[in-house]
Short mmCIF file of C-alpha atoms (C1' of nucleotides) in Angstrom, two decimals:
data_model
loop_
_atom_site.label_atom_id
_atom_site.label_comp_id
_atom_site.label_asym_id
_atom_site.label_seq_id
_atom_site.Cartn_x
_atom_site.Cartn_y
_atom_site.Cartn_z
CA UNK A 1 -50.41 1.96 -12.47
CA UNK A 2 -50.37 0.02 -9.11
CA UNK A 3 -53.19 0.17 -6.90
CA UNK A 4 -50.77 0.27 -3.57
CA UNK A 5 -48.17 2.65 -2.80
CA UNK A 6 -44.79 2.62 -4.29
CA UNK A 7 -41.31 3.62 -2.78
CA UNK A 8 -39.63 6.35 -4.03
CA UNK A 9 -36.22 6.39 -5.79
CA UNK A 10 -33.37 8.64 -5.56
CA UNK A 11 -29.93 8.29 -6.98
CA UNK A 12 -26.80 8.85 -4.67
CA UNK A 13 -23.37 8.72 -5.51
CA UNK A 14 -20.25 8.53 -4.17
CA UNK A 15 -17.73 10.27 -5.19
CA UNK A 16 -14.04 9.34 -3.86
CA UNK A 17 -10.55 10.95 -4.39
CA UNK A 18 -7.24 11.04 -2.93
CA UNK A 19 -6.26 13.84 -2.05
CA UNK A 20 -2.86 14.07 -0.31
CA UNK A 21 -2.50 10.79 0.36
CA UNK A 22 -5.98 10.45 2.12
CA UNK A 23 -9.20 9.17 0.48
CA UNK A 24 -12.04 11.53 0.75
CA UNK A 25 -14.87 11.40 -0.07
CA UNK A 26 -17.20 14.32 -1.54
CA UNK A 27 -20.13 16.03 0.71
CA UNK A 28 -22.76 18.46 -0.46
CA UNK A 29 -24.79 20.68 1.82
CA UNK A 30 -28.82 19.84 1.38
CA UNK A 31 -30.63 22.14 0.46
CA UNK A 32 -34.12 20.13 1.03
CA UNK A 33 -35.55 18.89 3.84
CA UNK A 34 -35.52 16.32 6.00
CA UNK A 35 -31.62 17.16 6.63
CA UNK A 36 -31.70 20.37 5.20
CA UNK A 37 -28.06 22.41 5.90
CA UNK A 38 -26.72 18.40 6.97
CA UNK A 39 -23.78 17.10 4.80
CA UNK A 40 -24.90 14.12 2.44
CA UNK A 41 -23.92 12.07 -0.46
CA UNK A 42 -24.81 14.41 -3.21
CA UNK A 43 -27.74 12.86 -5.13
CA UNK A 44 -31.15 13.63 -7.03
CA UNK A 45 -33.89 12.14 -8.03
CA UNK A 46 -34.85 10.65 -12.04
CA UNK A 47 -35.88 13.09 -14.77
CA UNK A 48 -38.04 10.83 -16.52
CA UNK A 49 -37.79 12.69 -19.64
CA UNK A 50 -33.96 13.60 -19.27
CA UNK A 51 -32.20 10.35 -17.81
CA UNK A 52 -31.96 7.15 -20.17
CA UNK A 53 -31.04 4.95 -17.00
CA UNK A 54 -30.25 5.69 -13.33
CA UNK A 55 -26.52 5.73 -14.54
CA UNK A 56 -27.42 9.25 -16.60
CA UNK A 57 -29.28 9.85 -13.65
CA UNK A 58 -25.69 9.19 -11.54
CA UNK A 59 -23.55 10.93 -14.16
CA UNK A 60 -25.86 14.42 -14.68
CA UNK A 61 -25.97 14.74 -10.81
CA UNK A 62 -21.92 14.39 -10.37
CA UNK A 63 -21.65 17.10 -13.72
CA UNK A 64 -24.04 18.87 -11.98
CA UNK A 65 -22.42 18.97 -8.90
CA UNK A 66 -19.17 18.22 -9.41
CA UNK A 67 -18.74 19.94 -13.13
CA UNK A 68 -16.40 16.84 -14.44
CA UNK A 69 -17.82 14.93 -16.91
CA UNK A 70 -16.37 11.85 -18.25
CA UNK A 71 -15.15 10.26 -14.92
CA UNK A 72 -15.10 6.60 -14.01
CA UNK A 73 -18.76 5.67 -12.96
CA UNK A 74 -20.19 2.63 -11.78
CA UNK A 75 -22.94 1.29 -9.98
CA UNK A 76 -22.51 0.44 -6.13
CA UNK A 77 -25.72 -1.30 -4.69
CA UNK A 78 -28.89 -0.57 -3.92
CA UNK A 79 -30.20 0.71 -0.54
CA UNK A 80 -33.54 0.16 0.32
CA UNK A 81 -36.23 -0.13 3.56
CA UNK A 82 -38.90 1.53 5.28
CA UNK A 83 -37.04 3.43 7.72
CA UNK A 84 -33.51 4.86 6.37
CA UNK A 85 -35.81 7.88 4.96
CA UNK A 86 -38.19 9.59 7.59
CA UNK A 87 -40.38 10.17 4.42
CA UNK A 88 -40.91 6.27 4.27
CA UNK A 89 -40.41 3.20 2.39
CA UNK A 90 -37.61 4.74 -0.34
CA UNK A 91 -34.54 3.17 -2.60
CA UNK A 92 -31.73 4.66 -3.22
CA UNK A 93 -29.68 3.80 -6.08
CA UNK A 94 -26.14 3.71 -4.97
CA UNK A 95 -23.50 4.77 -7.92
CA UNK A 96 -19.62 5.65 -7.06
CA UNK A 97 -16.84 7.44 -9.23
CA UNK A 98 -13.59 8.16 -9.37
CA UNK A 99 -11.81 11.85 -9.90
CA UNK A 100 -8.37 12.65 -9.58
CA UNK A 101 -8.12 15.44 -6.94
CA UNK A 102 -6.26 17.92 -9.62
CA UNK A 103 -9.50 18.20 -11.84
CA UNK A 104 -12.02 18.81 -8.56
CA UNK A 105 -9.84 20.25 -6.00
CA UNK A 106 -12.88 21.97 -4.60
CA UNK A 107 -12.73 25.21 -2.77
CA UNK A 108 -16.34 26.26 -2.01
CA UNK A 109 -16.59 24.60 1.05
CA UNK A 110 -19.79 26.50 1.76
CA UNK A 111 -22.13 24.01 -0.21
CA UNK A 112 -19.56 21.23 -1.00
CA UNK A 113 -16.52 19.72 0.69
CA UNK A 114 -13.92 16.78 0.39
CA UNK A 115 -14.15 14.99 3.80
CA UNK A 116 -11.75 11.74 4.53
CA UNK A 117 -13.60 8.87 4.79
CA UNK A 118 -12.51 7.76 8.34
CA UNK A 119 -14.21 10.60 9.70
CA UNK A 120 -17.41 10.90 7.35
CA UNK A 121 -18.75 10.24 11.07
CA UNK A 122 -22.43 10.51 11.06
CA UNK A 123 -24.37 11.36 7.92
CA UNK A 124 -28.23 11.61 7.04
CA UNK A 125 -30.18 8.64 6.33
CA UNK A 126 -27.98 5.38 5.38
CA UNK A 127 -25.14 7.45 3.89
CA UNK A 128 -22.05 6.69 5.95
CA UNK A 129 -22.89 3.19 5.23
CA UNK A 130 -23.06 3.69 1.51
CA UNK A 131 -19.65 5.90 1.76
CA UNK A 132 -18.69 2.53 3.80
CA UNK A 133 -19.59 -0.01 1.04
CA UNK A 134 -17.87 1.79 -1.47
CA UNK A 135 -14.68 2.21 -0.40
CA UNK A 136 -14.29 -1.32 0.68
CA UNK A 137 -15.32 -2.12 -2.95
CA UNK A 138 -12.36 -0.12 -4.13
CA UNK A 139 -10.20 -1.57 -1.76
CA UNK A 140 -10.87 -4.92 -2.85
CA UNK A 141 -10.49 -3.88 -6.24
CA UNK A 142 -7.29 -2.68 -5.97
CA UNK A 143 -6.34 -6.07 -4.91
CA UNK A 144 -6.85 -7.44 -8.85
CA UNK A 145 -7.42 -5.17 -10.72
CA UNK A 146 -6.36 -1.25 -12.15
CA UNK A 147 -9.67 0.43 -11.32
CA UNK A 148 -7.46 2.88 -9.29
CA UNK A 149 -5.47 4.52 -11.72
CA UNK A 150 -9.16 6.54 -12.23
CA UNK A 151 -7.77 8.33 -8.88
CA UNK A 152 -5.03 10.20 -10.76
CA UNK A 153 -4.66 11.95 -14.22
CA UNK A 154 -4.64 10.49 -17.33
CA UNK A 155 -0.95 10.38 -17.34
CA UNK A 156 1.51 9.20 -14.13
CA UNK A 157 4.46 6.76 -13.75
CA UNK A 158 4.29 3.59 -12.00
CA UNK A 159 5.86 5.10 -8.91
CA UNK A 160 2.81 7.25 -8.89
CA UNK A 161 0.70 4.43 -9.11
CA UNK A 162 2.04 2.20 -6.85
CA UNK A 163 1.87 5.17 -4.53
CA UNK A 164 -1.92 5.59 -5.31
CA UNK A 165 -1.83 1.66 -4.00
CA UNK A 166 -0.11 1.89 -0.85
CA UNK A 167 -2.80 4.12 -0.12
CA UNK A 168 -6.09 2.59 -0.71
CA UNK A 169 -4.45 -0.72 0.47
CA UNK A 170 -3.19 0.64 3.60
CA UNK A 171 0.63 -0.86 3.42
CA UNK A 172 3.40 -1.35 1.29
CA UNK A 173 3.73 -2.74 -1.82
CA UNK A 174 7.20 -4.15 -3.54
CA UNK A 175 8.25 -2.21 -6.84
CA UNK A 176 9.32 -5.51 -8.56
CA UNK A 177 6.19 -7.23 -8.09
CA UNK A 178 4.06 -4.00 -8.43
CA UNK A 179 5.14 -3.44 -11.80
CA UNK A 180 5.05 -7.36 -12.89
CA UNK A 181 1.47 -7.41 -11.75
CA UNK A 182 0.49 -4.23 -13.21
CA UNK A 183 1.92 -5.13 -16.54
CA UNK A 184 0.42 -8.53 -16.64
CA UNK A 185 -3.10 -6.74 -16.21
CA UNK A 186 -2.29 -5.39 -19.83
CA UNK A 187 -4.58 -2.71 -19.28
CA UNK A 188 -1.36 -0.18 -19.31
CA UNK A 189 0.62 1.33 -21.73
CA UNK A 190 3.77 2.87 -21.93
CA UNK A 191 3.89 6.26 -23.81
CA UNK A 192 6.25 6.17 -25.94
CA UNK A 193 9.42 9.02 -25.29
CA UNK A 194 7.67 10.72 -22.20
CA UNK A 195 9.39 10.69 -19.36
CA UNK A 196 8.59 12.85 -15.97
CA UNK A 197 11.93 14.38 -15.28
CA UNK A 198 12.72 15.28 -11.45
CA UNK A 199 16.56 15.84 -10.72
CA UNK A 200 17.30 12.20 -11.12
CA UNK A 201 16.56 9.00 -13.27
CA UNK A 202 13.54 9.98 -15.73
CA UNK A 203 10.67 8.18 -15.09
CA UNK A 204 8.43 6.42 -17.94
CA UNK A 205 5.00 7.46 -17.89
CA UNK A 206 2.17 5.36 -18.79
CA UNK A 207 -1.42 5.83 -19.50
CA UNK A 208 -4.82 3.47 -19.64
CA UNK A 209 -4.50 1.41 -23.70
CA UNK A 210 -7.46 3.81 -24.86
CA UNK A 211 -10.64 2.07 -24.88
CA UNK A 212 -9.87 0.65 -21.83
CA UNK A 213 -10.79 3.56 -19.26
CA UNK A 214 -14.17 1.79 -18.50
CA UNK A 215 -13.41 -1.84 -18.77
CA UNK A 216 -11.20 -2.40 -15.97
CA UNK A 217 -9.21 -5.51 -15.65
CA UNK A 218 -9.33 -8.27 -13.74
CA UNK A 219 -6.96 -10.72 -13.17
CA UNK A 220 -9.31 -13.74 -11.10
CA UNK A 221 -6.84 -17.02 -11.57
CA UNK A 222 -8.20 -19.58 -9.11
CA UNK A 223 -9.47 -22.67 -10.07
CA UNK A 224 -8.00 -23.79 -13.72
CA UNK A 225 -10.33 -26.08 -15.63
CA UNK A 226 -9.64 -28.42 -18.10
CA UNK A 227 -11.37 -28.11 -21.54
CA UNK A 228 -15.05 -30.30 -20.75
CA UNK A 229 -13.47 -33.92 -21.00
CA UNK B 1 -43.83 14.31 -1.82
CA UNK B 2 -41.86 15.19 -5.20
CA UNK B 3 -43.54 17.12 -8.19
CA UNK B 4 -41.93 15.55 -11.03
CA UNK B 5 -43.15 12.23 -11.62
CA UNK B 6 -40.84 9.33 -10.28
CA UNK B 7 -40.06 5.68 -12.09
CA UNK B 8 -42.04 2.83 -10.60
CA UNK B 9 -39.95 -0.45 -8.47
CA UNK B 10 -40.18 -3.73 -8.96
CA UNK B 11 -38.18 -6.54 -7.58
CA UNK B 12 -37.10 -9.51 -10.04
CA UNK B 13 -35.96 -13.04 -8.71
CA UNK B 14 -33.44 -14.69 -10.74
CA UNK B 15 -33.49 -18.14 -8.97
CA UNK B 16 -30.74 -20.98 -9.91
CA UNK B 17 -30.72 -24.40 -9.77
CA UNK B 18 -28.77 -27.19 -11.47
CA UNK B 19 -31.06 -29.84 -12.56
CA UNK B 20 -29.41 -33.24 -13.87
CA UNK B 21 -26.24 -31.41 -14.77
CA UNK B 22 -27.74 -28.14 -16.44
CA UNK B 23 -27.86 -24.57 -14.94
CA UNK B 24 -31.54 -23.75 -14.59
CA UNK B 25 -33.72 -20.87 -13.71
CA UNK B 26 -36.97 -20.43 -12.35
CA UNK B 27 -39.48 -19.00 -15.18
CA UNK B 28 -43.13 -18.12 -13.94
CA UNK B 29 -46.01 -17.12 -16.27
CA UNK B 30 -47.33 -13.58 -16.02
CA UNK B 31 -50.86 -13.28 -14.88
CA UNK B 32 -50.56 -9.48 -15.25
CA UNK B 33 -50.11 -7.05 -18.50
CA UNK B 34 -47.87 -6.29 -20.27
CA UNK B 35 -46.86 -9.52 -21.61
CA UNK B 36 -49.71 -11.58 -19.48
CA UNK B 37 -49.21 -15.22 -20.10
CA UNK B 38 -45.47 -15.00 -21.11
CA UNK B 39 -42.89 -16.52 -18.90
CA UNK B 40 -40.95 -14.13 -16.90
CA UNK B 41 -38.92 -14.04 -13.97
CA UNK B 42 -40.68 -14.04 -10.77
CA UNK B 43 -40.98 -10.72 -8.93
CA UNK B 44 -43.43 -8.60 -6.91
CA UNK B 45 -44.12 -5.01 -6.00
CA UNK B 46 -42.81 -3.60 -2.52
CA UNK B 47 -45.63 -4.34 0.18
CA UNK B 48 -44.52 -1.06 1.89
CA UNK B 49 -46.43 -2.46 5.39
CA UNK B 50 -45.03 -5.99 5.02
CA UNK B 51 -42.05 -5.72 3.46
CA UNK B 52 -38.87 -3.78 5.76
CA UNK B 53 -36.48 -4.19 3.04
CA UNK B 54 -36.48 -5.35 -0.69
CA UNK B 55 -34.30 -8.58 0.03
CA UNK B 56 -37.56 -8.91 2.03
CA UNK B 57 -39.81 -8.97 -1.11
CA UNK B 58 -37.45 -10.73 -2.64
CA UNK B 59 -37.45 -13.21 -0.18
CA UNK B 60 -41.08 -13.00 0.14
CA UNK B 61 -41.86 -13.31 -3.59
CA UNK B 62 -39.55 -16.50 -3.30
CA UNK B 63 -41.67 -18.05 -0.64
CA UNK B 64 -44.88 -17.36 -2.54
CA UNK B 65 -43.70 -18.24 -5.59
CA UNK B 66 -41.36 -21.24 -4.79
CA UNK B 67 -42.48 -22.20 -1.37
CA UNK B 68 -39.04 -22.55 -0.25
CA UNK B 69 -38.31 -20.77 2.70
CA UNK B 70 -34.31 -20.15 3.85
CA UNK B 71 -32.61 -20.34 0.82
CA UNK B 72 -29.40 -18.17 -0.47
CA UNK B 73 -30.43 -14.61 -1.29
CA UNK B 74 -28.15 -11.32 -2.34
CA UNK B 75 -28.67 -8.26 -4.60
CA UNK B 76 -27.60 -8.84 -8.23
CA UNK B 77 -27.83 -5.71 -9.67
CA UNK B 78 -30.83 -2.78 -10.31
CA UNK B 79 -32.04 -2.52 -13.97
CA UNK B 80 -33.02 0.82 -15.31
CA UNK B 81 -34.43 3.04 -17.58
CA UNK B 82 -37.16 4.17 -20.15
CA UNK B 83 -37.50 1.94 -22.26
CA UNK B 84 -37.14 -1.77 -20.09
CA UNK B 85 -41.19 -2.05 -19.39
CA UNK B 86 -43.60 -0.42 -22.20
CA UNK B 87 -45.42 1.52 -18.82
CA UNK B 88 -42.24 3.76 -18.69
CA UNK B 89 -39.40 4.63 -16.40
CA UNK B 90 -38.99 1.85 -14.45
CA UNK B 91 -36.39 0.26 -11.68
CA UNK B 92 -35.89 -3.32 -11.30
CA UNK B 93 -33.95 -4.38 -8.55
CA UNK B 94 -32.49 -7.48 -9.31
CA UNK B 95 -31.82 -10.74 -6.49
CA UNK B 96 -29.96 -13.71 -7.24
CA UNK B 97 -31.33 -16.72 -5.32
CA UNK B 98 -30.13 -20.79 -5.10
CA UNK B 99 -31.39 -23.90 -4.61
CA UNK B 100 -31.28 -27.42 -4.44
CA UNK B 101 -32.98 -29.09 -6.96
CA UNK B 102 -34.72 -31.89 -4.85
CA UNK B 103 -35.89 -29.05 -2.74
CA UNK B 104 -37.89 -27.36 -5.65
CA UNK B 105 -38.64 -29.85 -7.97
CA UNK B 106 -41.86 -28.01 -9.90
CA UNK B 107 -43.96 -30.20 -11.71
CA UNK B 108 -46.32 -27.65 -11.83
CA UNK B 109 -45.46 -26.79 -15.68
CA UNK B 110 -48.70 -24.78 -16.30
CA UNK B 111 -46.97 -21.63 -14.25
CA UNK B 112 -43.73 -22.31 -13.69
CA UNK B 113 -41.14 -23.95 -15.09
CA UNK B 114 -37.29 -24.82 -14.53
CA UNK B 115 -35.08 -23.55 -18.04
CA UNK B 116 -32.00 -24.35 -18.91
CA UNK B 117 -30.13 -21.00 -18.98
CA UNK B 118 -28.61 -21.41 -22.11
CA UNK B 119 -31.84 -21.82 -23.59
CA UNK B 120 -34.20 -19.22 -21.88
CA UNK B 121 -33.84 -16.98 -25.57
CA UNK B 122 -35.83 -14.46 -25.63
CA UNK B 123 -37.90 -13.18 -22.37
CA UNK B 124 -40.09 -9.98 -21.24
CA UNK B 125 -38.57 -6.42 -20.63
CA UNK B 126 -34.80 -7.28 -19.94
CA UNK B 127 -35.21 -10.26 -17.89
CA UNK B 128 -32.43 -11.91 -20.07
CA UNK B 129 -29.94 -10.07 -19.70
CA UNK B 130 -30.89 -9.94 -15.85
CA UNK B 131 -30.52 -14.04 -16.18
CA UNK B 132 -27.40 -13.54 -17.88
CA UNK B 133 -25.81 -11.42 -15.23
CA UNK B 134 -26.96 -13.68 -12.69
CA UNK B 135 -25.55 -16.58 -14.09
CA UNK B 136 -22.13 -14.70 -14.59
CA UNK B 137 -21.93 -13.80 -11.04
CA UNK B 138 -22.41 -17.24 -9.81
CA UNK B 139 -19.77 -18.28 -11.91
CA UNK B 140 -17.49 -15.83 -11.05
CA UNK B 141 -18.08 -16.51 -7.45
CA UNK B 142 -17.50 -20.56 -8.22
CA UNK B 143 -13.85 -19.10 -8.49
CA UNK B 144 -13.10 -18.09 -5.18
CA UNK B 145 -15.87 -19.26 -2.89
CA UNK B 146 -18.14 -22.02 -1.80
CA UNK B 147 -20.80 -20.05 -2.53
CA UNK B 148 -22.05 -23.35 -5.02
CA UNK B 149 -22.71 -25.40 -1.73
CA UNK B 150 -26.29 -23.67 -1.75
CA UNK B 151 -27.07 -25.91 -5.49
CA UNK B 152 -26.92 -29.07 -3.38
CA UNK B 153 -28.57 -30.38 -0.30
CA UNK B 154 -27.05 -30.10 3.00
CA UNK B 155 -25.20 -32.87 3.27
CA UNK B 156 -22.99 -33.94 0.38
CA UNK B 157 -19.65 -35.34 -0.20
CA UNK B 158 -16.56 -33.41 -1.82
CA UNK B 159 -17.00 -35.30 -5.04
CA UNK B 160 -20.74 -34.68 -5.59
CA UNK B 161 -19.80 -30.77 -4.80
CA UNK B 162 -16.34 -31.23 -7.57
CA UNK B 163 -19.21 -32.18 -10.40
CA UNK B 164 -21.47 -28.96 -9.36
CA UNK B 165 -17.93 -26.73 -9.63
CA UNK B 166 -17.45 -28.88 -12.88
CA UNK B 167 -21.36 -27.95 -14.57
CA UNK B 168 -20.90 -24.10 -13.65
CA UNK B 169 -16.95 -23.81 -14.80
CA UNK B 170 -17.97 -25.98 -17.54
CA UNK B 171 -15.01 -27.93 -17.32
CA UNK B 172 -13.09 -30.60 -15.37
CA UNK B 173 -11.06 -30.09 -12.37
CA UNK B 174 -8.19 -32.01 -10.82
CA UNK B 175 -9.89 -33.84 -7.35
CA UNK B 176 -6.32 -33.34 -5.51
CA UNK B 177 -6.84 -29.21 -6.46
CA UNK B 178 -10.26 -29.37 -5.88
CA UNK B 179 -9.79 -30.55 -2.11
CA UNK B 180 -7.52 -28.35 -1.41
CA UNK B 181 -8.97 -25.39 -2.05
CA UNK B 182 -12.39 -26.33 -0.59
CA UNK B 183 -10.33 -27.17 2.77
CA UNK B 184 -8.41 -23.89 2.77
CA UNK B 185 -11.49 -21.62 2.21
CA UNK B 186 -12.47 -23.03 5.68
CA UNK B 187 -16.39 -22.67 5.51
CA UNK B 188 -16.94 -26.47 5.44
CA UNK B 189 -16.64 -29.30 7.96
CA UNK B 190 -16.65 -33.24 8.07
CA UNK B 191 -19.65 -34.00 9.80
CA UNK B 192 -18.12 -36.92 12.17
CA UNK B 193 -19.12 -40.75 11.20
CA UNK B 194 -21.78 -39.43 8.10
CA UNK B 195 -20.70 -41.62 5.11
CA UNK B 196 -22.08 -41.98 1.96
CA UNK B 197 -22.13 -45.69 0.77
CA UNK B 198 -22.52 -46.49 -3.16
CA UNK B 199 -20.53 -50.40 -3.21
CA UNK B 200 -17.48 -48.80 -3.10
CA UNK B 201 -15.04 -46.96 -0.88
CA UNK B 202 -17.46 -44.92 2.04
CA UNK B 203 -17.02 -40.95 1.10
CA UNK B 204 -16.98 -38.50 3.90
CA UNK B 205 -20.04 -36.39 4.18
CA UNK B 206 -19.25 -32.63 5.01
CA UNK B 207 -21.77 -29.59 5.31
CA UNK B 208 -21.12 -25.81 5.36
CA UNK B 209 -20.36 -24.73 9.25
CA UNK B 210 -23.31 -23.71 10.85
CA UNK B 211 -23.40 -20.00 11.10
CA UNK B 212 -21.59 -19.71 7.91
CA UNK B 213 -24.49 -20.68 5.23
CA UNK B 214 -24.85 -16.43 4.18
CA UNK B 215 -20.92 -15.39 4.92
CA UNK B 216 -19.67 -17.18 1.86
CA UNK B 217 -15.58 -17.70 1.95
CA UNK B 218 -13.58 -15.61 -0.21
CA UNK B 219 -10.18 -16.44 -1.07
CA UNK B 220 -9.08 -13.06 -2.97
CA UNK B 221 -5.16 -13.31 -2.54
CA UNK B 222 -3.38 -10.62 -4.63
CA UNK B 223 -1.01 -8.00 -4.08
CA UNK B 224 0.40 -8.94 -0.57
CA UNK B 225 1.23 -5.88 1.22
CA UNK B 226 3.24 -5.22 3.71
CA UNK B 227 2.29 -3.44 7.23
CA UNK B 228 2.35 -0.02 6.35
CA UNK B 229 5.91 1.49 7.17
"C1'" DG C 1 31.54 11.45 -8.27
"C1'" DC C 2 27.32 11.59 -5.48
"C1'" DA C 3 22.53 11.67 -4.44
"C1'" DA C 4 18.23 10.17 -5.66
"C1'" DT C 5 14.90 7.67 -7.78
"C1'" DA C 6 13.83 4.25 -11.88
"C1'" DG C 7 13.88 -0.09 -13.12
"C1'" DT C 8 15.81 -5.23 -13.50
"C1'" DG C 9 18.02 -9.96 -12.35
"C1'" DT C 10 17.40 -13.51 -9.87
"C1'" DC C 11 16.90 -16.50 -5.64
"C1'" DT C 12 13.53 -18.80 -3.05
"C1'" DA C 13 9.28 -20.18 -0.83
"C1'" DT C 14 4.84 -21.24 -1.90
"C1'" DC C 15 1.27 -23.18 -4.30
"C1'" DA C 16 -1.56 -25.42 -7.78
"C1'" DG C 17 -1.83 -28.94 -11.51
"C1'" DA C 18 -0.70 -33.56 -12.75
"C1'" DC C 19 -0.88 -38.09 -11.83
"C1'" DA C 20 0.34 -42.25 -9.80
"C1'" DC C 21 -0.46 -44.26 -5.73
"C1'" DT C 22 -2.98 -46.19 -1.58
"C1'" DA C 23 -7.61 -46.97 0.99
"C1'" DT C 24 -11.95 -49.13 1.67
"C1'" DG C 25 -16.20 -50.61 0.69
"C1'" DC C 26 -19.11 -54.45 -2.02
"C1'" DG C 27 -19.88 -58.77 -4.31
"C1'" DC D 1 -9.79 -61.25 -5.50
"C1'" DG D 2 -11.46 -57.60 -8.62
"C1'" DC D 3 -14.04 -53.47 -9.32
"C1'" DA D 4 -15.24 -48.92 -8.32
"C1'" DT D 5 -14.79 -44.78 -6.22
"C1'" DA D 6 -12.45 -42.09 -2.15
"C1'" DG D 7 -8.72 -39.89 -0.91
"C1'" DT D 8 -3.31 -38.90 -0.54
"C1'" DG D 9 1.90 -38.40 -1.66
"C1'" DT D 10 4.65 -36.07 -4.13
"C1'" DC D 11 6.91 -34.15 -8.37
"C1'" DT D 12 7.17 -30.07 -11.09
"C1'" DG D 13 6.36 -25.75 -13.22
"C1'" DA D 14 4.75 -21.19 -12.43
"C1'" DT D 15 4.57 -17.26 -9.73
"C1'" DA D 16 5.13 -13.68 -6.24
"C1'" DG D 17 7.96 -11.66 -2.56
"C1'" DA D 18 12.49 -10.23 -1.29
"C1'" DC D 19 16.28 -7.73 -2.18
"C1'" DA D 20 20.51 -6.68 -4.21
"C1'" DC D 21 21.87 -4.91 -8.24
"C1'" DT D 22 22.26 -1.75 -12.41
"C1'" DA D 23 20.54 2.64 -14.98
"C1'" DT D 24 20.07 7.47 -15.69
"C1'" DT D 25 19.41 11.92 -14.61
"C1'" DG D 26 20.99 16.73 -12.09
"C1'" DC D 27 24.33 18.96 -9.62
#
DNA sequence: GCAATAGTGTCTATCAGACACTATGCG
DNA sequence: CGCATAGTGTCTGATAGACACTATTGC
């Protein structure tokens, strides 16, 4: 098709959870070489006649390894260059998701473990990096947005949330202006009559409006223009 | 190196400029099949002895195709799939590139021409909806960062940048606002004594601080938190 | 009632939009 | 002086942080 050589591609993802109270990120144990037996981003390579786009590429791989389908996917960035693979000039196509820890707690640590991201420490090829980018892209989307409720189940109460919050953005946050900010997002719903009861005041518990679990919202505000004079 | 066959790279250019007051992008004519003679966005192969990275082709594809060396460059986005080039499973990784006009002025028509983006219709394998994304994240980024400067020359005064701000937001902006927040993103200076005369009132001529022309000034400001307790 | 957490009322500092004002060149 | 554009002073409304307050459960 081309008469020089091409790169190769392989699809990585990263896969990030909280799990109690620390974000981790998921390792699997290669089984290939170069790195075989080393922890790595679990990943895989295109099956042209299986995988519409990298993203069913990044979604089989994660069902495959991870055995949760429908989780919050999206794509990271791409890493590329001559010498992050010892096989040569290669691309990886960086993808990360979101699981809440309850629906992948993970025991088989032989082949597969949930490692916190401040000590991913050294990984094969470019990986720390990529573990790296993505979490500060979920940092910085916590700041505007409520990508992070993908980090806990379906349903929670804005305690939980805000909890989920603190976390990621490494402080605390104020409960008045949490749940302003969270409900001017609009992205949340209250359901109606549930309440998490725990020895005092019931808590309302609120879910993602369906339709909304991919769609994210942002709330930029900066810079208001006038309608074009 | 893999037995199952593997999608072939290529790397697409999306490169910006605003020409008399319109958002324009850089549209070359293919020499190669498919689609030989259409216009297309610029791109290359990966020169896997040349190039050490693919902002390198990118970069490299720019300078061949635009002769325009030192310009803003970052990764868009990577297009995939099966069905984006009839030659089969293929991976475009997308750049996002910007320009001065005067700089690039292409009179050259026969093989390359400036577009206005809002009129590129329709264009080779998904290169519109690459355009498209492109132009959304540079007006996204208009928000919240200076990142515009790169559409104008060096030197320029705070008005002439207000009307750039103006074209992509498509809108007006207040000039009191407008200072402002260019001042408090920090990644610009006065450039001592430069003026700008035009029979009027002398404007101030300011440039992007040296060593900040790639960093690009983010104001995100959201969610203050606290130092963790 | 008390403990504990859920959730709200409301003050205040900050900040951005609006817009009138001053500043400074040229002819 | 008048015109044109550069640039500022300052009012005001909106908003987010702070924090005290009320609400609702179990015991």
């Amino acid at each position: 098709m081309t008469d020089f050589p091409t790169p190769f591609v392989s699809i990585d993802v990263v896969l990030l959870t909280l799990r109690d109270n620390e974000l981790c990120c998921l390792l699997t144990r290669r089984e290939a070489e170069p790195f075989a037996g080393a922890w790595a981003l679990p990943g895989g390579y295109v099956h042209v006649d299986e995988d519409e786009t990298a993203e069913a590429t990044a979604t089989r791989v994660l069902t495959t390894k991870a055995g949760v389908p429908g989780l919050y996917v999206e794509q990271l960035q791409t890493f590329t260059g001559r010498r992050r693979d010892p096989r040569g000039w290669s691309v990886s196509i960086a993808y990360f998701a979101l699981v809440p820890h309850d629906l992948f707690p993970v025991t088989d640590t032989e082949n597969r473990q949930w490692v916190s991201v401040d000590q991913v420490g050294t990984l094969p090829f470019d990986h720390a990096q990529i573990v790296q980018a993505a979490v500060a892209r979920l940092r910085s989307k916590a700041l505007y947005s409520t990508l992070p409720v993908h980090l806990i189940p379906e349903y929670f109460t804005l305690h939980e949330l805000q909890r989920v919050y603190e976390n990621l953005l490494q402080g605390t946050l104020d409960p008045r202006s949490f749940r302003r900010r969270i409900e001017d997002l609009g992205a949340l719903e209250a359901v109606p009559g549930m309440t998490r009861q725990a020895g005092h005041r019931p808590a309302q518990v609120y879910r993602i409006k369906p339709g909304m679990r991919g769609t994210l919202s942002l709330a930029p505000k900066n810079l208001e223009v006038s309608p074009r004079a």
